[in-house]
């Protein structure tokens, strides 16, 4: 809270003291006042909903695909070796480089945003799942086999508990990246949401409103992070890291 207050105070003083031209960076008080006015607008909440919807759907699709593929690929030495070079080739490609393809395929529809969000967050989660599956104790796997557990049972009772902390980490990383790409796609492509509102406010000269939408995107990021932390504490209540955190 002190950090946030310090940031807002610095922001307030920069334009008031003339260090920054207030035409390009209005005081924080003016931006917060504009944000308060926007809270009473139905269009504002529609833009927030459109951004949250794109974030959630993209992250959900990426998470399901990454977890399933990660468990399948990670459980097979042959598949890990066969796909390693392909994953390392595709993973560094920036999602924004796919914007022309997204526009050609879907225009300024939700699907364009989803393409970028899914591509960006998929790799964040997949890599963590692969790390998690690779961390499974071979002795535990062999013991499960010796007791006659089938493939699905071994995944449920051995592989999944070991991989879950990695999966949650991947989801936290993917959630942040998904929000960034959702706003970026709306900003550049013009799909509905906060990103498009930021672009429209900037092009219309409504600088204060533009910063109000930017602050809203930042607040969404904070809420998403808090939500993912709560999910982590609930899903990993049995894990030593969370138990130690609660004890402290």
mmCIF file with all atom_site columns, C-alpha atoms in Angstrom, residues 15-206:
data_model
loop_
_atom_site.group_PDB
_atom_site.id
_atom_site.type_symbol
_atom_site.label_atom_id
_atom_site.label_alt_id
_atom_site.label_comp_id
_atom_site.label_asym_id
_atom_site.label_entity_id
_atom_site.label_seq_id
_atom_site.pdbx_PDB_ins_code
_atom_site.Cartn_x
_atom_site.Cartn_y
_atom_site.Cartn_z
_atom_site.occupancy
_atom_site.B_iso_or_equiv
_atom_site.pdbx_formal_charge
_atom_site.auth_seq_id
_atom_site.auth_comp_id
_atom_site.auth_asym_id
_atom_site.auth_atom_id
_atom_site.pdbx_PDB_model_num
ATOM 1   C CA . UNK A 1 15  ? 2.879   17.235  -13.978 1.00 0.00 ? 15  UNK A CA 1
ATOM 2   C CA . UNK A 1 16  ? 2.117   19.743  -11.214 1.00 0.00 ? 16  UNK A CA 1
ATOM 3   C CA . UNK A 1 17  ? 5.793   20.724  -10.898 1.00 0.00 ? 17  UNK A CA 1
ATOM 4   C CA . UNK A 1 18  ? 6.189   20.987  -14.673 1.00 0.00 ? 18  UNK A CA 1
ATOM 5   C CA . UNK A 1 19  ? 8.688   18.132  -14.941 1.00 0.00 ? 19  UNK A CA 1
ATOM 6   C CA . UNK A 1 20  ? 6.256   16.459  -17.345 1.00 0.00 ? 20  UNK A CA 1
ATOM 7   C CA . UNK A 1 21  ? 3.792   18.307  -19.570 1.00 0.00 ? 21  UNK A CA 1
ATOM 8   C CA . UNK A 1 22  ? 0.316   17.767  -18.041 1.00 0.00 ? 22  UNK A CA 1
ATOM 9   C CA . UNK A 1 23  ? -1.110  17.613  -21.557 1.00 0.00 ? 23  UNK A CA 1
ATOM 10  C CA . UNK A 1 24  ? 0.612   14.248  -21.957 1.00 0.00 ? 24  UNK A CA 1
ATOM 11  C CA . UNK A 1 25  ? 0.523   13.048  -18.330 1.00 0.00 ? 25  UNK A CA 1
ATOM 12  C CA . UNK A 1 26  ? -2.386  14.462  -16.323 1.00 0.00 ? 26  UNK A CA 1
ATOM 13  C CA . UNK A 1 27  ? -2.143  14.351  -12.507 1.00 0.00 ? 27  UNK A CA 1
ATOM 14  C CA . UNK A 1 28  ? -3.128  11.108  -10.835 1.00 0.00 ? 28  UNK A CA 1
ATOM 15  C CA . UNK A 1 29  ? -6.041  12.852  -9.119  1.00 0.00 ? 29  UNK A CA 1
ATOM 16  C CA . UNK A 1 30  ? -7.536  13.831  -12.491 1.00 0.00 ? 30  UNK A CA 1
ATOM 17  C CA . UNK A 1 31  ? -7.126  10.300  -13.839 1.00 0.00 ? 31  UNK A CA 1
ATOM 18  C CA . UNK A 1 32  ? -8.722  8.742   -10.751 1.00 0.00 ? 32  UNK A CA 1
ATOM 19  C CA . UNK A 1 33  ? -11.590 11.224  -10.966 1.00 0.00 ? 33  UNK A CA 1
ATOM 20  C CA . UNK A 1 34  ? -12.106 10.257  -14.611 1.00 0.00 ? 34  UNK A CA 1
ATOM 21  C CA . UNK A 1 35  ? -11.976 6.586   -13.638 1.00 0.00 ? 35  UNK A CA 1
ATOM 22  C CA . UNK A 1 36  ? -14.670 7.221   -11.025 1.00 0.00 ? 36  UNK A CA 1
ATOM 23  C CA . UNK A 1 37  ? -16.873 8.793   -13.690 1.00 0.00 ? 37  UNK A CA 1
ATOM 24  C CA . UNK A 1 38  ? -16.228 5.877   -16.049 1.00 0.00 ? 38  UNK A CA 1
ATOM 25  C CA . UNK A 1 39  ? -17.442 3.451   -13.369 1.00 0.00 ? 39  UNK A CA 1
ATOM 26  C CA . UNK A 1 40  ? -20.946 4.764   -13.944 1.00 0.00 ? 40  UNK A CA 1
ATOM 27  C CA . UNK A 1 41  ? -20.798 4.100   -17.687 1.00 0.00 ? 41  UNK A CA 1
ATOM 28  C CA . UNK A 1 42  ? -22.258 0.917   -19.185 1.00 0.00 ? 42  UNK A CA 1
ATOM 29  C CA . UNK A 1 43  ? -19.744 1.140   -22.036 1.00 0.00 ? 43  UNK A CA 1
ATOM 30  C CA . UNK A 1 44  ? -16.884 1.015   -19.563 1.00 0.00 ? 44  UNK A CA 1
ATOM 31  C CA . UNK A 1 45  ? -18.109 -2.197  -17.956 1.00 0.00 ? 45  UNK A CA 1
ATOM 32  C CA . UNK A 1 46  ? -18.781 -3.707  -21.365 1.00 0.00 ? 46  UNK A CA 1
ATOM 33  C CA . UNK A 1 47  ? -15.155 -3.057  -22.335 1.00 0.00 ? 47  UNK A CA 1
ATOM 34  C CA . UNK A 1 48  ? -13.964 -4.605  -19.056 1.00 0.00 ? 48  UNK A CA 1
ATOM 35  C CA . UNK A 1 49  ? -16.159 -7.660  -19.648 1.00 0.00 ? 49  UNK A CA 1
ATOM 36  C CA . UNK A 1 50  ? -14.887 -8.061  -23.218 1.00 0.00 ? 50  UNK A CA 1
ATOM 37  C CA . UNK A 1 51  ? -11.298 -8.000  -21.998 1.00 0.00 ? 51  UNK A CA 1
ATOM 38  C CA . UNK A 1 52  ? -11.972 -10.419 -19.140 1.00 0.00 ? 52  UNK A CA 1
ATOM 39  C CA . UNK A 1 53  ? -13.848 -12.755 -21.484 1.00 0.00 ? 53  UNK A CA 1
ATOM 40  C CA . UNK A 1 54  ? -10.988 -12.822 -23.998 1.00 0.00 ? 54  UNK A CA 1
ATOM 41  C CA . UNK A 1 55  ? -8.501  -13.391 -21.163 1.00 0.00 ? 55  UNK A CA 1
ATOM 42  C CA . UNK A 1 56  ? -10.497 -16.205 -19.571 1.00 0.00 ? 56  UNK A CA 1
ATOM 43  C CA . UNK A 1 57  ? -11.358 -18.076 -22.773 1.00 0.00 ? 57  UNK A CA 1
ATOM 44  C CA . UNK A 1 58  ? -7.812  -17.808 -24.106 1.00 0.00 ? 58  UNK A CA 1
ATOM 45  C CA . UNK A 1 59  ? -6.260  -18.961 -20.841 1.00 0.00 ? 59  UNK A CA 1
ATOM 46  C CA . UNK A 1 60  ? -8.761  -21.821 -20.520 1.00 0.00 ? 60  UNK A CA 1
ATOM 47  C CA . UNK A 1 61  ? -8.070  -23.128 -24.018 1.00 0.00 ? 61  UNK A CA 1
ATOM 48  C CA . UNK A 1 62  ? -4.310  -22.797 -23.547 1.00 0.00 ? 62  UNK A CA 1
ATOM 49  C CA . UNK A 1 63  ? -4.388  -24.478 -20.125 1.00 0.00 ? 63  UNK A CA 1
ATOM 50  C CA . UNK A 1 64  ? -6.404  -27.504 -21.245 1.00 0.00 ? 64  UNK A CA 1
ATOM 51  C CA . UNK A 1 65  ? -4.285  -28.019 -24.362 1.00 0.00 ? 65  UNK A CA 1
ATOM 52  C CA . UNK A 1 66  ? -0.979  -27.479 -22.561 1.00 0.00 ? 66  UNK A CA 1
ATOM 53  C CA . UNK A 1 67  ? -1.781  -29.744 -19.605 1.00 0.00 ? 67  UNK A CA 1
ATOM 54  C CA . UNK A 1 68  ? -3.014  -32.615 -21.782 1.00 0.00 ? 68  UNK A CA 1
ATOM 55  C CA . UNK A 1 69  ? -0.135  -32.368 -24.252 1.00 0.00 ? 69  UNK A CA 1
ATOM 56  C CA . UNK A 1 70  ? 2.379   -31.815 -21.469 1.00 0.00 ? 70  UNK A CA 1
ATOM 57  C CA . UNK A 1 71  ? 1.310   -34.968 -19.638 1.00 0.00 ? 71  UNK A CA 1
ATOM 58  C CA . UNK A 1 72  ? 1.341   -37.006 -22.855 1.00 0.00 ? 72  UNK A CA 1
ATOM 59  C CA . UNK A 1 73  ? 4.663   -35.700 -24.154 1.00 0.00 ? 73  UNK A CA 1
ATOM 60  C CA . UNK A 1 74  ? 6.353   -35.644 -20.764 1.00 0.00 ? 74  UNK A CA 1
ATOM 61  C CA . UNK A 1 75  ? 5.417   -39.253 -20.038 1.00 0.00 ? 75  UNK A CA 1
ATOM 62  C CA . UNK A 1 76  ? 7.200   -40.528 -23.142 1.00 0.00 ? 76  UNK A CA 1
ATOM 63  C CA . UNK A 1 77  ? 10.952  -40.247 -23.608 1.00 0.00 ? 77  UNK A CA 1
ATOM 64  C CA . UNK A 1 78  ? 10.508  -40.679 -27.356 1.00 0.00 ? 78  UNK A CA 1
ATOM 65  C CA . UNK A 1 79  ? 7.953   -37.860 -27.609 1.00 0.00 ? 79  UNK A CA 1
ATOM 66  C CA . UNK A 1 80  ? 10.082  -35.527 -25.467 1.00 0.00 ? 80  UNK A CA 1
ATOM 67  C CA . UNK A 1 81  ? 13.040  -36.022 -27.796 1.00 0.00 ? 81  UNK A CA 1
ATOM 68  C CA . UNK A 1 82  ? 10.929  -35.881 -30.954 1.00 0.00 ? 82  UNK A CA 1
ATOM 69  C CA . UNK A 1 83  ? 9.193   -32.614 -30.023 1.00 0.00 ? 83  UNK A CA 1
ATOM 70  C CA . UNK A 1 84  ? 12.044  -30.808 -28.255 1.00 0.00 ? 84  UNK A CA 1
ATOM 71  C CA . UNK A 1 85  ? 13.396  -28.976 -31.312 1.00 0.00 ? 85  UNK A CA 1
ATOM 72  C CA . UNK A 1 86  ? 9.897   -28.042 -32.520 1.00 0.00 ? 86  UNK A CA 1
ATOM 73  C CA . UNK A 1 87  ? 8.941   -26.603 -29.134 1.00 0.00 ? 87  UNK A CA 1
ATOM 74  C CA . UNK A 1 88  ? 12.178  -24.647 -28.868 1.00 0.00 ? 88  UNK A CA 1
ATOM 75  C CA . UNK A 1 89  ? 11.587  -23.250 -32.367 1.00 0.00 ? 89  UNK A CA 1
ATOM 76  C CA . UNK A 1 90  ? 7.979   -22.182 -31.850 1.00 0.00 ? 90  UNK A CA 1
ATOM 77  C CA . UNK A 1 91  ? 8.176   -20.980 -28.238 1.00 0.00 ? 91  UNK A CA 1
ATOM 78  C CA . UNK A 1 92  ? 10.303  -17.825 -28.815 1.00 0.00 ? 92  UNK A CA 1
ATOM 79  C CA . UNK A 1 93  ? 8.102   -16.524 -31.652 1.00 0.00 ? 93  UNK A CA 1
ATOM 80  C CA . UNK A 1 94  ? 6.399   -13.358 -30.311 1.00 0.00 ? 94  UNK A CA 1
ATOM 81  C CA . UNK A 1 95  ? 2.624   -13.559 -30.372 1.00 0.00 ? 95  UNK A CA 1
ATOM 82  C CA . UNK A 1 96  ? 2.407   -10.040 -31.804 1.00 0.00 ? 96  UNK A CA 1
ATOM 83  C CA . UNK A 1 97  ? 4.126   -11.386 -34.924 1.00 0.00 ? 97  UNK A CA 1
ATOM 84  C CA . UNK A 1 98  ? 0.925   -13.360 -35.541 1.00 0.00 ? 98  UNK A CA 1
ATOM 85  C CA . UNK A 1 99  ? -1.238  -10.222 -35.689 1.00 0.00 ? 99  UNK A CA 1
ATOM 86  C CA . UNK A 1 100 ? -1.279  -10.076 -39.534 1.00 0.00 ? 100 UNK A CA 1
ATOM 87  C CA . UNK A 1 101 ? -2.275  -13.749 -39.644 1.00 0.00 ? 101 UNK A CA 1
ATOM 88  C CA . UNK A 1 102 ? -4.973  -13.222 -37.019 1.00 0.00 ? 102 UNK A CA 1
ATOM 89  C CA . UNK A 1 103 ? -6.452  -10.292 -38.954 1.00 0.00 ? 103 UNK A CA 1
ATOM 90  C CA . UNK A 1 104 ? -6.413  -12.244 -42.225 1.00 0.00 ? 104 UNK A CA 1
ATOM 91  C CA . UNK A 1 105 ? -8.145  -15.227 -40.627 1.00 0.00 ? 105 UNK A CA 1
ATOM 92  C CA . UNK A 1 106 ? -10.675 -13.587 -38.312 1.00 0.00 ? 106 UNK A CA 1
ATOM 93  C CA . UNK A 1 107 ? -10.688 -9.829  -38.913 1.00 0.00 ? 107 UNK A CA 1
ATOM 94  C CA . UNK A 1 108 ? -11.489 -7.710  -35.856 1.00 0.00 ? 108 UNK A CA 1
ATOM 95  C CA . UNK A 1 109 ? -13.380 -10.478 -34.078 1.00 0.00 ? 109 UNK A CA 1
ATOM 96  C CA . UNK A 1 110 ? -12.844 -12.132 -30.709 1.00 0.00 ? 110 UNK A CA 1
ATOM 97  C CA . UNK A 1 111 ? -11.108 -15.036 -32.425 1.00 0.00 ? 111 UNK A CA 1
ATOM 98  C CA . UNK A 1 112 ? -8.202  -12.773 -33.419 1.00 0.00 ? 112 UNK A CA 1
ATOM 99  C CA . UNK A 1 113 ? -7.561  -11.925 -29.776 1.00 0.00 ? 113 UNK A CA 1
ATOM 100 C CA . UNK A 1 114 ? -7.939  -15.566 -28.750 1.00 0.00 ? 114 UNK A CA 1
ATOM 101 C CA . UNK A 1 115 ? -5.336  -16.653 -31.296 1.00 0.00 ? 115 UNK A CA 1
ATOM 102 C CA . UNK A 1 116 ? -2.717  -14.374 -29.750 1.00 0.00 ? 116 UNK A CA 1
ATOM 103 C CA . UNK A 1 117 ? -3.711  -15.105 -26.156 1.00 0.00 ? 117 UNK A CA 1
ATOM 104 C CA . UNK A 1 118 ? -3.731  -18.879 -26.611 1.00 0.00 ? 118 UNK A CA 1
ATOM 105 C CA . UNK A 1 119 ? -0.420  -18.926 -28.459 1.00 0.00 ? 119 UNK A CA 1
ATOM 106 C CA . UNK A 1 120 ? 1.361   -16.802 -25.863 1.00 0.00 ? 120 UNK A CA 1
ATOM 107 C CA . UNK A 1 121 ? 0.052   -18.484 -22.716 1.00 0.00 ? 121 UNK A CA 1
ATOM 108 C CA . UNK A 1 122 ? 0.160   -22.041 -24.110 1.00 0.00 ? 122 UNK A CA 1
ATOM 109 C CA . UNK A 1 123 ? 3.956   -22.179 -24.061 1.00 0.00 ? 123 UNK A CA 1
ATOM 110 C CA . UNK A 1 124 ? 4.177   -20.751 -20.546 1.00 0.00 ? 124 UNK A CA 1
ATOM 111 C CA . UNK A 1 125 ? 2.031   -23.591 -19.222 1.00 0.00 ? 125 UNK A CA 1
ATOM 112 C CA . UNK A 1 126 ? 3.377   -26.381 -21.447 1.00 0.00 ? 126 UNK A CA 1
ATOM 113 C CA . UNK A 1 127 ? 6.997   -25.841 -20.430 1.00 0.00 ? 127 UNK A CA 1
ATOM 114 C CA . UNK A 1 128 ? 6.087   -25.932 -16.744 1.00 0.00 ? 128 UNK A CA 1
ATOM 115 C CA . UNK A 1 129 ? 4.056   -29.116 -17.192 1.00 0.00 ? 129 UNK A CA 1
ATOM 116 C CA . UNK A 1 130 ? 6.993   -30.760 -18.958 1.00 0.00 ? 130 UNK A CA 1
ATOM 117 C CA . UNK A 1 131 ? 9.272   -29.749 -16.090 1.00 0.00 ? 131 UNK A CA 1
ATOM 118 C CA . UNK A 1 132 ? 6.774   -31.148 -13.606 1.00 0.00 ? 132 UNK A CA 1
ATOM 119 C CA . UNK A 1 133 ? 6.433   -34.498 -15.376 1.00 0.00 ? 133 UNK A CA 1
ATOM 120 C CA . UNK A 1 134 ? 10.204  -34.716 -15.681 1.00 0.00 ? 134 UNK A CA 1
ATOM 121 C CA . UNK A 1 135 ? 10.525  -34.210 -11.922 1.00 0.00 ? 135 UNK A CA 1
ATOM 122 C CA . UNK A 1 136 ? 8.507   -37.328 -11.086 1.00 0.00 ? 136 UNK A CA 1
ATOM 123 C CA . UNK A 1 137 ? 10.535  -39.799 -9.003  1.00 0.00 ? 137 UNK A CA 1
ATOM 124 C CA . UNK A 1 138 ? 11.357  -42.872 -11.100 1.00 0.00 ? 138 UNK A CA 1
ATOM 125 C CA . UNK A 1 139 ? 11.281  -45.027 -7.960  1.00 0.00 ? 139 UNK A CA 1
ATOM 126 C CA . UNK A 1 140 ? 7.695   -43.916 -7.322  1.00 0.00 ? 140 UNK A CA 1
ATOM 127 C CA . UNK A 1 141 ? 6.801   -44.709 -10.925 1.00 0.00 ? 141 UNK A CA 1
ATOM 128 C CA . UNK A 1 142 ? 8.362   -48.161 -10.716 1.00 0.00 ? 142 UNK A CA 1
ATOM 129 C CA . UNK A 1 143 ? 6.646   -48.834 -7.401  1.00 0.00 ? 143 UNK A CA 1
ATOM 130 C CA . UNK A 1 144 ? 3.276   -47.870 -8.890  1.00 0.00 ? 144 UNK A CA 1
ATOM 131 C CA . UNK A 1 145 ? 3.903   -50.214 -11.806 1.00 0.00 ? 145 UNK A CA 1
ATOM 132 C CA . UNK A 1 146 ? 4.868   -53.049 -9.481  1.00 0.00 ? 146 UNK A CA 1
ATOM 133 C CA . UNK A 1 147 ? 1.570   -52.620 -7.631  1.00 0.00 ? 147 UNK A CA 1
ATOM 134 C CA . UNK A 1 148 ? -0.293  -53.002 -10.910 1.00 0.00 ? 148 UNK A CA 1
ATOM 135 C CA . UNK A 1 149 ? -1.444  -49.406 -11.400 1.00 0.00 ? 149 UNK A CA 1
ATOM 136 C CA . UNK A 1 150 ? -2.432  -48.657 -14.985 1.00 0.00 ? 150 UNK A CA 1
ATOM 137 C CA . UNK A 1 151 ? -1.330  -45.641 -17.002 1.00 0.00 ? 151 UNK A CA 1
ATOM 138 C CA . UNK A 1 152 ? -4.232  -43.406 -15.953 1.00 0.00 ? 152 UNK A CA 1
ATOM 139 C CA . UNK A 1 153 ? -3.882  -44.420 -12.311 1.00 0.00 ? 153 UNK A CA 1
ATOM 140 C CA . UNK A 1 154 ? -0.166  -43.606 -12.347 1.00 0.00 ? 154 UNK A CA 1
ATOM 141 C CA . UNK A 1 155 ? -0.917  -40.216 -13.865 1.00 0.00 ? 155 UNK A CA 1
ATOM 142 C CA . UNK A 1 156 ? -3.545  -39.528 -11.206 1.00 0.00 ? 156 UNK A CA 1
ATOM 143 C CA . UNK A 1 157 ? -1.673  -40.721 -8.124  1.00 0.00 ? 157 UNK A CA 1
ATOM 144 C CA . UNK A 1 158 ? 1.993   -40.193 -9.042  1.00 0.00 ? 158 UNK A CA 1
ATOM 145 C CA . UNK A 1 159 ? 2.520   -37.830 -11.984 1.00 0.00 ? 159 UNK A CA 1
ATOM 146 C CA . UNK A 1 160 ? -0.221  -35.287 -11.275 1.00 0.00 ? 160 UNK A CA 1
ATOM 147 C CA . UNK A 1 161 ? 0.613   -34.555 -7.598  1.00 0.00 ? 161 UNK A CA 1
ATOM 148 C CA . UNK A 1 162 ? 4.267   -34.029 -8.499  1.00 0.00 ? 162 UNK A CA 1
ATOM 149 C CA . UNK A 1 163 ? 3.428   -31.857 -11.509 1.00 0.00 ? 163 UNK A CA 1
ATOM 150 C CA . UNK A 1 164 ? 0.724   -29.760 -9.842  1.00 0.00 ? 164 UNK A CA 1
ATOM 151 C CA . UNK A 1 165 ? 3.055   -27.103 -8.338  1.00 0.00 ? 165 UNK A CA 1
ATOM 152 C CA . UNK A 1 166 ? 4.601   -26.653 -11.789 1.00 0.00 ? 166 UNK A CA 1
ATOM 153 C CA . UNK A 1 167 ? 1.156   -26.486 -13.385 1.00 0.00 ? 167 UNK A CA 1
ATOM 154 C CA . UNK A 1 168 ? 0.053   -23.763 -10.972 1.00 0.00 ? 168 UNK A CA 1
ATOM 155 C CA . UNK A 1 169 ? 3.231   -21.803 -11.709 1.00 0.00 ? 169 UNK A CA 1
ATOM 156 C CA . UNK A 1 170 ? 2.520   -22.129 -15.419 1.00 0.00 ? 170 UNK A CA 1
ATOM 157 C CA . UNK A 1 171 ? -1.036  -20.923 -14.899 1.00 0.00 ? 171 UNK A CA 1
ATOM 158 C CA . UNK A 1 172 ? 0.163   -17.868 -12.969 1.00 0.00 ? 172 UNK A CA 1
ATOM 159 C CA . UNK A 1 173 ? 2.629   -17.001 -15.726 1.00 0.00 ? 173 UNK A CA 1
ATOM 160 C CA . UNK A 1 174 ? 0.103   -17.755 -18.435 1.00 0.00 ? 174 UNK A CA 1
ATOM 161 C CA . UNK A 1 175 ? -2.591  -15.647 -16.755 1.00 0.00 ? 175 UNK A CA 1
ATOM 162 C CA . UNK A 1 176 ? -0.381  -12.553 -16.752 1.00 0.00 ? 176 UNK A CA 1
ATOM 163 C CA . UNK A 1 177 ? 0.721   -13.096 -20.349 1.00 0.00 ? 177 UNK A CA 1
ATOM 164 C CA . UNK A 1 178 ? -2.884  -13.749 -21.429 1.00 0.00 ? 178 UNK A CA 1
ATOM 165 C CA . UNK A 1 179 ? -4.008  -10.371 -20.065 1.00 0.00 ? 179 UNK A CA 1
ATOM 166 C CA . UNK A 1 180 ? -1.112  -8.568  -21.742 1.00 0.00 ? 180 UNK A CA 1
ATOM 167 C CA . UNK A 1 181 ? -1.905  -10.135 -25.108 1.00 0.00 ? 181 UNK A CA 1
ATOM 168 C CA . UNK A 1 182 ? -5.650  -9.573  -24.733 1.00 0.00 ? 182 UNK A CA 1
ATOM 169 C CA . UNK A 1 183 ? -5.141  -5.829  -24.234 1.00 0.00 ? 183 UNK A CA 1
ATOM 170 C CA . UNK A 1 184 ? -2.418  -5.708  -26.914 1.00 0.00 ? 184 UNK A CA 1
ATOM 171 C CA . UNK A 1 185 ? -4.637  -7.404  -29.494 1.00 0.00 ? 185 UNK A CA 1
ATOM 172 C CA . UNK A 1 186 ? -7.499  -5.032  -28.739 1.00 0.00 ? 186 UNK A CA 1
ATOM 173 C CA . UNK A 1 187 ? -5.133  -2.077  -28.924 1.00 0.00 ? 187 UNK A CA 1
ATOM 174 C CA . UNK A 1 188 ? -3.496  -3.020  -32.232 1.00 0.00 ? 188 UNK A CA 1
ATOM 175 C CA . UNK A 1 189 ? -6.182  -5.000  -34.054 1.00 0.00 ? 189 UNK A CA 1
ATOM 176 C CA . UNK A 1 190 ? -9.162  -3.072  -32.724 1.00 0.00 ? 190 UNK A CA 1
ATOM 177 C CA . UNK A 1 191 ? -11.139 -5.955  -31.283 1.00 0.00 ? 191 UNK A CA 1
ATOM 178 C CA . UNK A 1 192 ? -13.620 -4.832  -28.587 1.00 0.00 ? 192 UNK A CA 1
ATOM 179 C CA . UNK A 1 193 ? -12.264 -4.294  -25.088 1.00 0.00 ? 193 UNK A CA 1
ATOM 180 C CA . UNK A 1 194 ? -10.093 -2.032  -22.955 1.00 0.00 ? 194 UNK A CA 1
ATOM 181 C CA . UNK A 1 195 ? -7.307  -1.992  -25.526 1.00 0.00 ? 195 UNK A CA 1
ATOM 182 C CA . UNK A 1 196 ? -9.580  -0.519  -28.180 1.00 0.00 ? 196 UNK A CA 1
ATOM 183 C CA . UNK A 1 197 ? -10.918 2.029   -25.677 1.00 0.00 ? 197 UNK A CA 1
ATOM 184 C CA . UNK A 1 198 ? -7.339  3.109   -24.941 1.00 0.00 ? 198 UNK A CA 1
ATOM 185 C CA . UNK A 1 199 ? -6.675  3.522   -28.668 1.00 0.00 ? 199 UNK A CA 1
ATOM 186 C CA . UNK A 1 200 ? -9.912  5.435   -29.274 1.00 0.00 ? 200 UNK A CA 1
ATOM 187 C CA . UNK A 1 201 ? -9.258  7.759   -26.338 1.00 0.00 ? 201 UNK A CA 1
ATOM 188 C CA . UNK A 1 202 ? -5.716  8.425   -27.550 1.00 0.00 ? 202 UNK A CA 1
ATOM 189 C CA . UNK A 1 203 ? -6.782  9.149   -31.122 1.00 0.00 ? 203 UNK A CA 1
ATOM 190 C CA . UNK A 1 204 ? -9.588  11.400  -29.873 1.00 0.00 ? 204 UNK A CA 1
ATOM 191 C CA . UNK A 1 205 ? -7.288  13.432  -27.651 1.00 0.00 ? 205 UNK A CA 1
ATOM 192 C CA . UNK A 1 206 ? -8.974  12.276  -24.434 1.00 0.00 ? 206 UNK A CA 1
#
